[in-house]
Tab-separated table of C-alpha atoms in Angstrom:
chain	number	residue	atom	x	y	z
K	28	MET	CA	0.059	0.111	0.090
K	29	GLY	CA	1.230	2.967	-0.820
K	30	LYS	CA	1.286	6.626	1.064
K	31	ILE	CA	1.238	10.286	0.810
K	32	VAL	CA	4.275	12.419	1.262
K	33	CYS	CA	3.567	15.654	2.122
K	34	LEU	CA	6.465	18.290	1.641
K	35	MET	CA	6.387	21.271	3.557
K	36	GLY	CA	8.275	24.452	4.676
K	37	LYS	CA	7.927	28.228	5.572
K	38	SER	CA	8.804	30.053	1.377
K	39	SER	CA	11.803	30.124	0.239
K	40	SER	CA	13.627	26.860	2.201
K	41	GLY	CA	14.110	24.685	-0.667
K	42	LYS	CA	11.264	23.001	-0.828
K	43	ASP	CA	10.979	22.929	-5.026
K	44	THR	CA	14.413	21.845	-5.319
K	45	ILE	CA	13.781	19.027	-2.155
K	46	TYR	CA	11.149	17.588	-4.311
K	47	LYS	CA	12.529	17.275	-7.684
K	48	LYS	CA	15.573	15.650	-6.578
K	49	LEU	CA	13.118	13.539	-4.220
K	50	LEU	CA	11.017	12.098	-7.666
K	51	HIS	CA	14.412	10.846	-8.992
K	52	GLN	CA	15.348	8.725	-6.281
K	53	GLN	CA	14.965	5.373	-6.839
K	54	GLU	CA	14.910	4.055	-3.516
K	55	ILE	CA	11.720	5.662	-3.084
K	56	GLN	CA	9.567	5.944	-5.849
K	57	LEU	CA	7.404	8.616	-6.632
K	58	LYS	CA	4.830	10.156	-8.141
K	59	THR	CA	3.485	13.184	-7.962
K	60	ILE	CA	0.473	14.840	-7.493
K	61	VAL	CA	-0.017	18.055	-8.999
K	62	PRO	CA	-2.058	21.201	-6.667
K	63	TYR	CA	-3.645	23.377	-8.328
K	64	THR	CA	-4.114	27.320	-7.878
K	65	THR	CA	-5.537	30.120	-8.999
K	66	ARG	CA	-2.277	32.664	-8.678
K	67	PRO	CA	-0.445	33.756	-11.876
K	68	ILE	CA	1.764	31.366	-14.038
K	69	ARG	CA	5.133	31.958	-12.579
K	70	ASP	CA	7.996	32.860	-15.225
K	71	GLY	CA	9.532	28.980	-16.072
K	72	GLU	CA	6.711	27.287	-14.304
K	73	GLU	CA	4.390	24.944	-16.292
K	74	GLU	CA	1.388	23.723	-16.800
K	75	GLY	CA	0.556	19.944	-15.429
K	76	VAL	CA	3.900	20.178	-14.012
K	77	GLU	CA	4.123	22.706	-10.763
K	78	TYR	CA	0.296	23.153	-10.604
K	79	HIS	CA	-2.783	22.885	-12.653
K	80	PHE	CA	-3.717	27.255	-12.840
K	81	THR	CA	-7.068	27.640	-13.122
K	82	ASP	CA	-9.494	30.217	-12.004
K	83	GLU	CA	-12.156	31.028	-9.394
K	84	GLU	CA	-14.648	29.738	-11.524
K	85	GLY	CA	-12.955	26.638	-12.106
K	86	TYR	CA	-12.101	26.393	-8.325
K	87	GLN	CA	-15.770	26.727	-7.731
K	88	GLY	CA	-16.979	24.192	-10.586
K	89	LEU	CA	-14.401	21.609	-8.595
K	90	LEU	CA	-15.792	22.633	-5.653
K	91	LYS	CA	-19.364	21.695	-6.536
K	92	GLN	CA	-18.191	18.455	-7.864
K	93	GLY	CA	-16.952	17.179	-4.256
K	94	SER	CA	-13.531	16.617	-5.779
K	95	ILE	CA	-11.597	19.028	-3.261
K	96	ILE	CA	-9.213	17.346	-0.847
K	97	GLU	CA	-7.884	20.660	0.839
K	98	ALA	CA	-8.167	23.731	-0.194
K	99	ARG	CA	-6.388	27.258	1.316
K	100	ALA	CA	-6.825	31.099	0.185
K	101	TYR	CA	-4.745	33.592	0.658
K	102	ASN	CA	-6.284	37.674	0.383
K	103	THR	CA	-3.327	38.541	-1.214
K	104	CYS	CA	-1.727	42.456	-2.414
K	105	TYR	CA	-3.293	41.124	-5.661
K	106	GLY	CA	-6.947	39.835	-4.282
K	107	VAL	CA	-7.433	36.127	-3.865
K	108	TRP	CA	-5.566	33.326	-4.632
K	109	ARG	CA	-6.099	29.425	-3.514
K	110	TYR	CA	-4.510	26.429	-3.845
K	111	PHE	CA	-6.067	23.164	-3.749
K	112	THR	CA	-5.842	18.959	-3.965
K	113	VAL	CA	-7.982	17.787	-6.072
K	114	ALA	CA	-9.094	13.566	-5.770
K	115	ASP	CA	-8.935	12.332	-9.245
K	116	ASP	CA	-7.971	8.492	-10.686
K	117	THR	CA	-4.599	9.377	-10.637
K	118	ILE	CA	-4.014	8.999	-7.019
K	119	LYS	CA	-3.598	4.869	-6.772
K	120	LEU	CA	-2.622	4.133	-3.295
K	121	GLU	CA	-3.270	0.828	-3.194
K	122	SER	CA	-0.371	0.391	-5.544
K	123	ASP	CA	1.740	3.405	-5.272
K	124	SER	CA	3.474	6.438	-3.093
K	125	TYR	CA	3.202	10.006	-4.266
K	126	ILE	CA	4.965	13.335	-3.534
K	127	LEU	CA	3.314	17.006	-3.273
K	128	ILE	CA	3.721	19.932	-2.003
K	129	GLY	CA	1.699	21.220	1.082
K	130	THR	CA	0.777	23.957	4.149
K	131	LEU	CA	0.157	22.509	7.631
K	132	GLU	CA	-3.624	22.941	6.927
K	133	ALA	CA	-3.720	21.154	3.396
K	134	TYR	CA	-1.373	18.460	5.256
K	135	SER	CA	-4.102	18.241	8.256
K	136	GLN	CA	-7.105	17.946	5.203
K	137	ILE	CA	-5.035	15.675	3.007
K	138	GLN	CA	-5.055	13.379	6.380
K	139	LYS	CA	-8.745	13.427	6.859
K	140	PHE	CA	-9.423	12.639	3.755
K	141	TYR	CA	-6.484	9.811	3.299
K	142	GLY	CA	-5.806	8.713	7.117
K	143	VAL	CA	-3.574	9.152	9.696
K	144	ASP	CA	-1.725	6.277	8.532
K	145	LYS	CA	-1.447	7.146	4.649
K	146	VAL	CA	0.272	10.320	4.989
K	147	VAL	CA	3.734	11.178	5.387
K	148	PRO	CA	5.186	14.756	6.963
K	149	VAL	CA	8.230	16.335	5.491
K	150	MET	CA	9.067	19.498	7.623
K	151	ILE	CA	11.727	21.445	5.790
K	152	GLU	CA	13.319	24.096	8.134
K	153	LEU	CA	15.947	27.145	7.036
K	154	ASP	CA	17.186	29.912	8.610
K	155	ASP	CA	14.585	33.284	8.092
K	156	GLY	CA	17.793	34.941	6.933
K	157	VAL	CA	18.926	32.221	4.134
K	158	ARG	CA	15.414	32.600	3.196
K	159	LEU	CA	15.150	35.988	2.612
K	160	GLN	CA	17.609	36.385	0.549
K	161	ARG	CA	16.798	33.462	-1.411
K	162	ALA	CA	12.797	35.043	-2.051
K	163	LEU	CA	14.764	38.073	-2.955
K	164	ASP	CA	16.602	36.617	-5.521
K	165	ARG	CA	14.034	34.519	-6.979
K	166	GLU	CA	11.147	38.000	-7.820
K	167	LYS	CA	13.827	40.215	-8.660
K	168	ALA	CA	14.188	37.171	-11.326
K	169	GLN	CA	11.061	37.733	-12.418
K	170	ASP	CA	9.596	40.395	-15.571
K	171	HIS	CA	7.214	41.937	-13.426
K	172	PRO	CA	8.414	41.557	-9.629
K	173	LYS	CA	6.201	41.518	-7.108
K	174	TYR	CA	7.862	42.424	-3.703
K	175	GLU	CA	4.825	43.404	-1.793
K	176	GLU	CA	3.928	39.791	-2.051
K	177	MET	CA	6.918	38.495	-1.277
K	178	CYS	CA	6.784	40.263	1.796
K	179	ARG	CA	3.504	39.493	3.002
K	180	ARG	CA	4.501	36.071	2.510
K	181	PHE	CA	7.752	35.711	4.366
K	182	LEU	CA	5.838	37.364	7.463
K	183	ALA	CA	2.696	35.028	6.874
K	184	ASP	CA	4.854	32.199	7.051
K	185	ALA	CA	6.372	32.799	10.841
K	186	GLU	CA	2.494	32.717	11.880
K	187	ASP	CA	1.894	29.194	9.727
K	188	PHE	CA	4.818	27.244	10.480
K	189	SER	CA	4.506	28.523	14.735
K	190	GLU	CA	6.082	26.211	16.821
K	191	GLU	CA	2.507	25.416	18.216
K	192	LYS	CA	0.892	25.140	15.053
K	193	MET	CA	3.531	21.947	14.193
K	194	GLN	CA	3.106	20.405	17.762
K	195	LEU	CA	-1.146	20.481	16.653
K	196	ALA	CA	-0.280	19.034	14.070
K	197	GLY	CA	1.802	16.539	15.074
K	198	ILE	CA	5.288	17.031	13.220
K	199	ARG	CA	7.599	15.679	14.785
K	200	ARG	CA	10.581	15.693	13.157
K	201	THR	CA	12.126	18.651	10.909
K	202	PHE	CA	14.932	18.388	8.307
K	203	HIS	CA	17.532	21.428	8.389
K	204	ASN	CA	18.195	22.586	4.537
K	205	ASP	CA	21.577	23.934	5.333
K	206	GLU	CA	23.314	21.472	3.153
K	207	LEU	CA	20.975	19.998	0.292
K	208	ASP	CA	22.791	16.960	-0.116
K	209	ARG	CA	23.294	15.706	3.776
K	210	CYS	CA	19.703	17.111	3.548
K	211	LEU	CA	18.589	14.696	0.620
K	212	GLU	CA	19.969	11.889	1.987
K	213	GLU	CA	17.860	12.454	6.157
K	214	ILE	CA	15.112	12.843	3.938
K	215	VAL	CA	15.382	9.870	1.404
K	216	ILE	CA	16.222	7.471	4.771
K	217	TYR	CA	13.893	8.694	6.693
K	218	LEU	CA	10.717	8.022	3.906
K	219	GLN	CA	12.391	4.493	3.063
K	220	GLU	CA	11.339	3.788	6.564
K	221	GLN	CA	8.291	5.603	6.468
K	222	ILE	CA	6.612	4.625	3.090
K	223	SER	CA	7.595	0.348	4.365
K	224	GLU	CA	5.775	0.218	7.058
């Protein structure tokens, strides 16, 4: 039986890089669950790779169908942006394990949908100063940088990933991403143990 790995962490902690590298680890063989969002596509992103990009009408349609596993909305400087996961026939836990990037709230909702024993948390941590510099560098590289939104997300992370919320969600182990190869190795060993249970 498969499991769903929920990769979490504050913005610019390296989740996307770790996510991509975990997909190439033969020891754990994870498939993707591509989440949906109503936010605009960023430079370098592709439809169906990082996200399925939709709009509010598309979100409401999936909600009416009862297809949404978990959803969260952020009141950004550019309006409400939604991020959500959709249950469809591509998720086959009877035979495969999957990975997705999410929040603590998403992790809890996925646990409720599939069961606690089916969801494995992987929390990535990184020094706030390093994260802020990474976020600034990434935003500068965009054709139309959204610095206000970058700052809003950075500040919101302090609340969204507070120690109290992590404890309430049952997060007992974190992985510090100050050295990518070492962090990745620790995560792979942890996932081998968790997926084989």
